Short mmCIF file of C-alpha atoms and ligand atoms in Angstrom, two decimals:
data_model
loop_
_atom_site.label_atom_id
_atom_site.label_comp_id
_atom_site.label_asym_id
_atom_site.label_seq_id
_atom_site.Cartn_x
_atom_site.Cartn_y
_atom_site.Cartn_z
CA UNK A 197 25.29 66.73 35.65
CA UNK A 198 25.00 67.13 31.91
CA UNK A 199 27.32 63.73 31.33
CA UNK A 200 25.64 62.24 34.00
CA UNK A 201 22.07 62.34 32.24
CA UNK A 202 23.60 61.21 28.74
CA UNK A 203 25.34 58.24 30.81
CA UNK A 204 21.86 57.56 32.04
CA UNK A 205 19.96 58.14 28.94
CA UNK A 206 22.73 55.80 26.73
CA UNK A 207 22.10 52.83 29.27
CA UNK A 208 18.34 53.27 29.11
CA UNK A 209 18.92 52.89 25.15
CA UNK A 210 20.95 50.01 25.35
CA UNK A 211 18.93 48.24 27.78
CA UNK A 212 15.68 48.76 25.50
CA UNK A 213 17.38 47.51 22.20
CA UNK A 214 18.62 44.41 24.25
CA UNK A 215 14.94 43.89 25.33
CA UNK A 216 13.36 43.95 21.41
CA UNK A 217 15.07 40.86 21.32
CA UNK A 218 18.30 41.73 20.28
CA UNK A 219 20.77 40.46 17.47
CA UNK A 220 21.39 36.94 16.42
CA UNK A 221 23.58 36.20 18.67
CA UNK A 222 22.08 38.10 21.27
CA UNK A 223 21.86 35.13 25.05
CA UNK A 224 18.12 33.52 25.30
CA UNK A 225 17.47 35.27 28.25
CA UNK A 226 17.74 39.03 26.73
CA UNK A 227 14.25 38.75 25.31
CA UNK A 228 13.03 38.89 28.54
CA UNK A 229 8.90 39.25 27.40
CA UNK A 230 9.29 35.47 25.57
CA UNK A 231 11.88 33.64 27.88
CA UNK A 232 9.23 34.78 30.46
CA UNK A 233 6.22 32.55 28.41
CA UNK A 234 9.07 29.91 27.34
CA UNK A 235 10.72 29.42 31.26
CA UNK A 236 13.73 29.03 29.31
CA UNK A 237 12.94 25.45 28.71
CA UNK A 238 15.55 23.69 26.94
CA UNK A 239 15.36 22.22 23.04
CA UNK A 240 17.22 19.25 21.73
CA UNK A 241 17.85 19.47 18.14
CA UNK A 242 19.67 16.30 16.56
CA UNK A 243 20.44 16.76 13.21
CA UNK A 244 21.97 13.78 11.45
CA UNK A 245 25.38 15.45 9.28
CA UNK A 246 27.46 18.81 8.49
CA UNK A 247 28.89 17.37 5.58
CA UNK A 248 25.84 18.76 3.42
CA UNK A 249 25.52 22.04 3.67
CA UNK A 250 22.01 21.80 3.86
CA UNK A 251 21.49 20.17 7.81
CA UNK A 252 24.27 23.21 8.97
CA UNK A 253 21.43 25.92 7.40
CA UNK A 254 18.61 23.92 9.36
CA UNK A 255 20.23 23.25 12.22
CA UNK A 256 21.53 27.18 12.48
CA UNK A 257 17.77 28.61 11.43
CA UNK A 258 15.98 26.01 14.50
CA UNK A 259 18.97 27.42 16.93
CA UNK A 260 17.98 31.10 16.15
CA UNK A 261 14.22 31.04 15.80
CA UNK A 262 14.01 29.32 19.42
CA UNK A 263 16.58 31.52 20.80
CA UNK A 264 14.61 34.39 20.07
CA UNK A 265 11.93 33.13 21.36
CA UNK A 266 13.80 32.31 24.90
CA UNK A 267 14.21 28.45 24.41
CA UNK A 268 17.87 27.45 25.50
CA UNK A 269 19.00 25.04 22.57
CA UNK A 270 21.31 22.04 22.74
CA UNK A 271 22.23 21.54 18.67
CA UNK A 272 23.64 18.29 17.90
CA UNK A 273 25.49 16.79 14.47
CA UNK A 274 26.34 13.08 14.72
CA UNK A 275 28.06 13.16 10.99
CA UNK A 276 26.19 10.28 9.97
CA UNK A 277 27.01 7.88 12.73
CA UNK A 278 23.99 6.20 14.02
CA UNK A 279 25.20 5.14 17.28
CA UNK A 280 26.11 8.98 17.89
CA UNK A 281 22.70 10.22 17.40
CA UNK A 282 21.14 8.01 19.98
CA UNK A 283 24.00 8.21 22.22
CA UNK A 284 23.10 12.30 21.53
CA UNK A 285 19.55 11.66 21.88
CA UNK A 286 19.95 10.11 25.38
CA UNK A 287 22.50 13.03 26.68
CA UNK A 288 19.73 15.69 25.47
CA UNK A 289 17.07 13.64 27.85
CA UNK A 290 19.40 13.18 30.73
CA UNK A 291 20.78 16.73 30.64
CA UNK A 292 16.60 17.52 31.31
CA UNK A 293 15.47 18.46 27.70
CA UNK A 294 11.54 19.50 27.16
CA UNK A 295 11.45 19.11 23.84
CA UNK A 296 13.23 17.11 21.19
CA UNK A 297 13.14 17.88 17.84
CA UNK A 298 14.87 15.17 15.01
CA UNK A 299 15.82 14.75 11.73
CA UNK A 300 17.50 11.26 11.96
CA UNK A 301 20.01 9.63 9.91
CA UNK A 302 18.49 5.88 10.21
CA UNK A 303 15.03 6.51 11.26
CA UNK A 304 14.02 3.27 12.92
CA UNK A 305 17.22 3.17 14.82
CA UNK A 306 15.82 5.57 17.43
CA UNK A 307 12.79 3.03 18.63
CA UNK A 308 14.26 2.66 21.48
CA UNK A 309 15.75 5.85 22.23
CA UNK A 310 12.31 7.56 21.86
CA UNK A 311 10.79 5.26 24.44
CA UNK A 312 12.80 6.52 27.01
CA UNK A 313 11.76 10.15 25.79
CA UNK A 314 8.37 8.70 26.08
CA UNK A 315 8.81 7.61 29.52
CA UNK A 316 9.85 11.11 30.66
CA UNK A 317 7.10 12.67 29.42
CA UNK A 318 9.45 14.65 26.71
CA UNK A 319 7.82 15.36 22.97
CA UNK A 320 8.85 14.72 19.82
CA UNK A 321 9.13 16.08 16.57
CA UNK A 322 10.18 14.20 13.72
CA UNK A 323 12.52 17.05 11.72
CA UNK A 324 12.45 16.67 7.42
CA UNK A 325 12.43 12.67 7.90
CA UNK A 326 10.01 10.74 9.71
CA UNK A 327 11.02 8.86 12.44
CA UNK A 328 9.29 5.23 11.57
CA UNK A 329 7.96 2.69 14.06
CA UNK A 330 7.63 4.49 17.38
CA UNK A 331 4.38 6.72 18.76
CA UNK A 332 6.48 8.91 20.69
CA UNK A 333 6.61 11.64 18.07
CA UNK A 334 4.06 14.44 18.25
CA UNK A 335 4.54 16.04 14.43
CA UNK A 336 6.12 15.96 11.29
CA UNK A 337 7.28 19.22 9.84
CA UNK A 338 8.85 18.42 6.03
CA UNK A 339 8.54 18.94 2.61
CA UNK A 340 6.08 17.06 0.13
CA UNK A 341 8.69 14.29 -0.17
CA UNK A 342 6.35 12.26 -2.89
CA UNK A 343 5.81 15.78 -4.65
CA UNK A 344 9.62 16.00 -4.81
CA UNK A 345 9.80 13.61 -6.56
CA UNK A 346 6.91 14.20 -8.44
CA UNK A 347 8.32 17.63 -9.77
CA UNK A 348 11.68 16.09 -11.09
CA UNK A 349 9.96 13.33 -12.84
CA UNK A 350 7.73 16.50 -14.56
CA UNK A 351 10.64 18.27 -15.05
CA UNK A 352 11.94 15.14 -17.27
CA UNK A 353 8.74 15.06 -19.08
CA UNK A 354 8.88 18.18 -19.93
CA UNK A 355 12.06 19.34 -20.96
CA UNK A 356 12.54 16.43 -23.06
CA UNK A 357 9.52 16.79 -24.65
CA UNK A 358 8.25 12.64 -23.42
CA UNK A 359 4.44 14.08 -23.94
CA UNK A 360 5.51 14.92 -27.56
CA UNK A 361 6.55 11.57 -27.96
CA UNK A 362 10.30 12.23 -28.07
CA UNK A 363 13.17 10.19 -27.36
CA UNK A 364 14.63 7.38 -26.84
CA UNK A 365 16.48 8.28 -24.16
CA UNK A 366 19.00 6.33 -22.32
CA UNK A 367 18.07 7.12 -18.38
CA UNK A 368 20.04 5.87 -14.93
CA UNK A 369 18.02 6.00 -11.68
CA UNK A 370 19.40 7.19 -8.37
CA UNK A 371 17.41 7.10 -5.05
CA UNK A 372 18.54 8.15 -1.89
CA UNK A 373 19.11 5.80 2.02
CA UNK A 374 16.79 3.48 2.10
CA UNK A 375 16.54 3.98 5.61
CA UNK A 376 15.44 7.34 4.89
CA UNK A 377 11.77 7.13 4.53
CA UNK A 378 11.55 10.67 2.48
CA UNK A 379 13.87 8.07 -0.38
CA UNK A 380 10.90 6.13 -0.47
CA UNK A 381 8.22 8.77 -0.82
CA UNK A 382 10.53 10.17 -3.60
CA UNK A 383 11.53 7.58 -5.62
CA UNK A 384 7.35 6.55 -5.78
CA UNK A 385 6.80 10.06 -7.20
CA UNK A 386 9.65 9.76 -10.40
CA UNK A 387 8.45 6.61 -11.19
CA UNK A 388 4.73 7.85 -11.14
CA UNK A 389 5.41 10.15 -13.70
CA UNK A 390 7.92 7.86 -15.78
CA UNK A 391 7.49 5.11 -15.35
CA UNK A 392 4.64 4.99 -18.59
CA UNK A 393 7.91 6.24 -20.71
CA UNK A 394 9.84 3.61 -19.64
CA UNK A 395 7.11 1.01 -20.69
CA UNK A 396 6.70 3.00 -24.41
CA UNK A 397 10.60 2.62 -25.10
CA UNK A 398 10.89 6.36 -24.78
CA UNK A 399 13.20 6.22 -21.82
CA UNK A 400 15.67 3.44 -21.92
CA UNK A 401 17.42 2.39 -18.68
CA UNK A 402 20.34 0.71 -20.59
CA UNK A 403 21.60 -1.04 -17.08
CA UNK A 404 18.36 -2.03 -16.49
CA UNK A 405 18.60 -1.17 -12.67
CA UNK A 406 15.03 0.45 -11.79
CA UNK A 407 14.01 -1.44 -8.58
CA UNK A 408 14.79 0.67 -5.18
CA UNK A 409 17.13 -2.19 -3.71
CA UNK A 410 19.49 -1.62 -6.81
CA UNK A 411 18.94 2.20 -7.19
CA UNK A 412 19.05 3.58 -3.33
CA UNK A 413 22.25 5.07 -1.90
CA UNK A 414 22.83 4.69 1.69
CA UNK A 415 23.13 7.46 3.84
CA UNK A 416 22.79 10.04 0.45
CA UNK A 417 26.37 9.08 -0.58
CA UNK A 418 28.38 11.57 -2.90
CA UNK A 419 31.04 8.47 -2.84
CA UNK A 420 28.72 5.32 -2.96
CA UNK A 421 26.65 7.62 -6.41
CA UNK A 422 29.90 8.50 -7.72
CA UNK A 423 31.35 5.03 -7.33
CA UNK A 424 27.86 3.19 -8.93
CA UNK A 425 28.06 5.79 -11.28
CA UNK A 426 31.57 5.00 -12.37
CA UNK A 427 30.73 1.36 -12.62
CA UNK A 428 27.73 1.84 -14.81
CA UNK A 429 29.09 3.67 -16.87
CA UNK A 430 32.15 1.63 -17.52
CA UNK A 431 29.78 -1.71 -17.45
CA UNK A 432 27.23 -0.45 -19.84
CA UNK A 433 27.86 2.70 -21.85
CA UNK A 434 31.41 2.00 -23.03
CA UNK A 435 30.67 0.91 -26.47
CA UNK A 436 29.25 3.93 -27.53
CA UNK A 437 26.60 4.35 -26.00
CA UNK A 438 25.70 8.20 -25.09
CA UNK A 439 23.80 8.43 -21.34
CA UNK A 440 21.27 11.41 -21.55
CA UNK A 441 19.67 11.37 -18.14
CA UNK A 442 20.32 11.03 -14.68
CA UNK A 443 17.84 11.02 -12.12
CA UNK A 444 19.27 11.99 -8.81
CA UNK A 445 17.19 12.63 -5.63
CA UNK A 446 19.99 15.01 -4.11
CA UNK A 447 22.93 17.80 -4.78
CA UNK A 448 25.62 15.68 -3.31
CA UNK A 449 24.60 12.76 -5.52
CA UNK A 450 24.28 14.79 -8.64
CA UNK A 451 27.94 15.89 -7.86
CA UNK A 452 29.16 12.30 -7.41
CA UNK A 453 27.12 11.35 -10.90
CA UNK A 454 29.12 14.50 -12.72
CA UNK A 455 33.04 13.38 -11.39
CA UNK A 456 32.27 10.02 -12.68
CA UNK A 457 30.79 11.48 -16.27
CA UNK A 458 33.66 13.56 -15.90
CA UNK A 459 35.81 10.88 -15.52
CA UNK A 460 34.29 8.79 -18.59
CA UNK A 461 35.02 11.79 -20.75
CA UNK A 462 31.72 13.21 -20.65
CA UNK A 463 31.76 16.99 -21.47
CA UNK A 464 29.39 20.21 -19.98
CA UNK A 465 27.90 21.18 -23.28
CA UNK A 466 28.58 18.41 -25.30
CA UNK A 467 26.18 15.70 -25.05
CA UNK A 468 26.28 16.01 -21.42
CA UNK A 469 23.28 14.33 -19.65
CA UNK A 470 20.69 16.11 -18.31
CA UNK A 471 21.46 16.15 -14.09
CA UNK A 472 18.56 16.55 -11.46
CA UNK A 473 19.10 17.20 -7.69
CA UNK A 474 17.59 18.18 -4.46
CA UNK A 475 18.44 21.10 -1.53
CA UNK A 476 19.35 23.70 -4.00
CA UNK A 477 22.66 23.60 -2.17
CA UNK A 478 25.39 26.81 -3.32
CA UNK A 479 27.22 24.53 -5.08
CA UNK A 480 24.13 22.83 -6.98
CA UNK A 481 23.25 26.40 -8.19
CA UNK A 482 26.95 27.62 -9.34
CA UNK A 483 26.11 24.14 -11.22
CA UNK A 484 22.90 25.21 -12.51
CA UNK A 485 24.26 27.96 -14.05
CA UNK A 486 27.48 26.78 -15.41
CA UNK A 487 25.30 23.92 -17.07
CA UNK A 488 26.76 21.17 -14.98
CA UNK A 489 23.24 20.14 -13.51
CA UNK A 490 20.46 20.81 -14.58
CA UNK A 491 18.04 21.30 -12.14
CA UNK A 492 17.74 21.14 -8.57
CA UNK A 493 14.73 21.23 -6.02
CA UNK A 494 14.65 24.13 -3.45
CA UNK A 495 13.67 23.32 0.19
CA UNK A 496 13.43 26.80 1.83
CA UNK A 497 14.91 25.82 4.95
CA UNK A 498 13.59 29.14 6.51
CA UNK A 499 9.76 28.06 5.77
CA UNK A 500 10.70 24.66 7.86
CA UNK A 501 12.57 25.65 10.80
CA UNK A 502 9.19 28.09 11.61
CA UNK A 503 6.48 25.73 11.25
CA UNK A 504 8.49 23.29 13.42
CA UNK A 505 9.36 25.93 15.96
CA UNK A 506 5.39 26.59 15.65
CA UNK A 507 5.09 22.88 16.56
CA UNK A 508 7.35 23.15 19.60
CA UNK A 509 5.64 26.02 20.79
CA UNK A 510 2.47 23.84 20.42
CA UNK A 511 3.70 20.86 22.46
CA UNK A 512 5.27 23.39 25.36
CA UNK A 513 2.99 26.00 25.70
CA UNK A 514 -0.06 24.35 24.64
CA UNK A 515 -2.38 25.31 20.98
CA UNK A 516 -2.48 23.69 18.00
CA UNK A 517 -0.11 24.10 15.61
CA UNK A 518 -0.40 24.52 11.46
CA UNK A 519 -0.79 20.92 10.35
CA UNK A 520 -1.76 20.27 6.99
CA UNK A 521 -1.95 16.56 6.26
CA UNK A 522 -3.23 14.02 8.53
CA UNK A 523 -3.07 10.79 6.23
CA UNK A 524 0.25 10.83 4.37
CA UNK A 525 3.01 9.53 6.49
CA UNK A 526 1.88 6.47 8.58
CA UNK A 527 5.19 5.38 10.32
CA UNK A 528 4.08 1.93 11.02
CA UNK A 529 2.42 3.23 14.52
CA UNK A 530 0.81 6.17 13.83
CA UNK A 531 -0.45 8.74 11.18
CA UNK A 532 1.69 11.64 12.52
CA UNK A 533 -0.12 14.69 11.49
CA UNK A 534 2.29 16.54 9.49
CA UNK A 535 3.10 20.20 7.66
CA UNK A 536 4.46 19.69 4.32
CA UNK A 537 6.00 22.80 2.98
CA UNK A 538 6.35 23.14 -0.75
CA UNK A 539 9.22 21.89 -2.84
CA UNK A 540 9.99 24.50 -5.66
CA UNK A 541 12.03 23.09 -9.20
CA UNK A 542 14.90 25.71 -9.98
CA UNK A 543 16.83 25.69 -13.17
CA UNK A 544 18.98 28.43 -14.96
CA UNK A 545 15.65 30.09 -15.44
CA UNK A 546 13.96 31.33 -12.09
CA UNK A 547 17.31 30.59 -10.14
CA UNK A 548 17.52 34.36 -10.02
CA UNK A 549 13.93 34.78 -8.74
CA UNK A 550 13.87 31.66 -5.94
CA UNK A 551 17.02 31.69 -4.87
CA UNK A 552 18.85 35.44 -4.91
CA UNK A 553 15.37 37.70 -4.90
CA UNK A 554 14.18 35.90 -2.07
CA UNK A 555 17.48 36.36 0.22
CA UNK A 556 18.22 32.50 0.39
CA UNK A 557 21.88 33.08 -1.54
CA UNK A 558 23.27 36.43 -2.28
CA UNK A 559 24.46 37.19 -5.95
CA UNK A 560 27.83 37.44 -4.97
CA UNK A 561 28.04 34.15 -3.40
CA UNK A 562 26.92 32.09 -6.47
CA UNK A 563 30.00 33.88 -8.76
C1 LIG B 235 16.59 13.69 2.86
C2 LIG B 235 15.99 15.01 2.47
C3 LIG B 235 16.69 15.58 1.26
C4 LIG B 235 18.20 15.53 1.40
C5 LIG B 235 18.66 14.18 1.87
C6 LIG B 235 20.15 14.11 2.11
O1 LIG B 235 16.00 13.23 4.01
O2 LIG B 235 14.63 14.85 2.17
O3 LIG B 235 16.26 16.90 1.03
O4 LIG B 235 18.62 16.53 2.27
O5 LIG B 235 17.98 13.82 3.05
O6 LIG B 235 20.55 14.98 3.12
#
């Protein structure tokens, strides 16, 4: 009788841990209170590429949040290929999705795409890059892309003391896709802040390349950066020359820019340039420390998948969700009324504090 009751008692426990919505990878339907609001209705999340670590960490953070929350997820990678993501896009509306939520890899190649989402009544929200020339998106959850770029430009300033009225400096300009419309909002903020340094002689772009067409990368390219950086180098800086700054928009492009300094017989420590990035990806931060880059700009992906879950929530079940700008990002339709979260600049001195304190890497995994 005794064994019976503890048999009894240990399923009761069991059953009640499943229903506080149980571990990670704990099945949609065993949070039984929120499946019951969500009706299990079913998420498409297209992400454009797993070959930066930071669209796995997004795509895995959206997955989770709307799992817990009883949403059945379809998560899609299309590794850069265009085609893929709308052929993607069109199997998440056919297989009876609710919701769609995107961060594209060419953002006006999914016009047409998104009019058949229209046409079934299915919302949209435009992931980290805004999906241009279509009014079938609902929101934009991102970062401050302009303020990105904004903060590296700053960080320039700063640390090579441009107010002071230091330098010359010799300075090469990266941007990222320019079918990326966050490469755009970017590349406007760097050249707000230095733009005035270029025109005093205190930064000198020795190849001259500072317009967007000759500057942008397609698709974020470590390759196509490491290659341009290779040829500048070579073309430009071979008599002598000593190139001091690099202006990239993104981790994968900063590590293209270092192979080919590294390949021109630039040295870490010795008269190495000063490096920027974006994502604060784990291998950007070893880099940080070992003095390989020099900065990078953290996008808590955390702080983004929950204001877009917020947003799908919104669209499904009806409220408003957080918006915070409603005139920024005009995508040739509409203003879509966005949340921009806030980029943070880490270098070797608050890496410690932004990245490890807050749980986003753990010590270990940056040794
Ligand atoms: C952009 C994004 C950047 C970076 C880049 C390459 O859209 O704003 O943070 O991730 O894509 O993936």
């Amino acid at each position: 009788m005794k064994k019976m009751l503890a048999l009894v008692l240990s399923c009761i426990m069991v059953l009640a841990i499943a229903g506080c919505g149980g571990g990670d990878n704990a099945p949609a339907s065993s949070s039984s209170s929120s499946s019951a609001q969500t009706g299990g209705k079913k998420i498409g999340v297209a992400m454009p590429t797993q070959s930066s670590q930071r669209w796995i960490a997004d795509g895995k953070n959206m997955k989770e949040k709307l799992e817990k929350l009883g949403y059945t997820v379809d998560l899609q990678y299309a590794e850069d290929d265009v085609q893929a993501q709308v052929s993607q896009i069109e199997n998440m509306i056919t297989n009876g999705a609710n919701c769609l939520v995107i961060a594209s890899i060419d953002s006006n190649a999914l016009v047409n795409v998104l009019e058949q989402a229209k046409a079934n009544n299915i919302p949209v929200i435009a992931y980290d890059r805004l999906l241009m020339d279509t009014d079938s998106v609902s929101y934009y959850a991102t970062f401050d892309n302009k303020g990105v770029g904004v903060a590296i430009g700053k960080y320039i300033e700063d640390k090579m003391g441009l107010k002071e009225g230091k330098g010359p400096y010799n300075i090469e300009f990266f941007a990222g896709s320019p079918d990326d419309n966050n490469a755009h909002f970017l590349n406007t903020g760097v050249f707000e802040v230095l733009q005035p340094y270029l025109t005093s002689g205190q930064l000198v772009c020795v190849s001259g390349q500072t317009s967007f067409d000759a500057i942008c990368t397609l698709r974020w390219s470590q390759e196509t950066a490491q290659k341009r950086m290779e040829d500048i180098l070579s073309g430009y800086y071979s008599t002598g020359k000593n190139l001091d700054i690099v202006v990239s928009p993104f981790d994968g492009i900063s590590y293209g820019v270092s192979a080919a300094l590294e390949g021109a017989g630039y040295k870490v420590g010795q008269k190495w340039p000063m490096i920027t990035g974006q994502d604060a990806e784990l291998m950007a931060s070893k880099n940080i420390l070992s003095g390989k880059q020099s900065m990078t700009i953290f996008k808590d992906t955390r702080i983004l998948a929950d204001k877009c879950v917020k947003m799908v929530q919104a669209v499904l079940e009806g409220g408003q969700p957080e918006i915070n700008d409603t005139t920024s990002y005009n995508n040739n339709k509409k203003i879509v009324p966005s949340y921009l979260c806030s980029p943070v600049p880490v270098d070797k001195a608050n890496l410690q504090k932004e990245l490890i304190d807050s749980g986003y890497y753990k010590k270990a995994e940056l040794e």
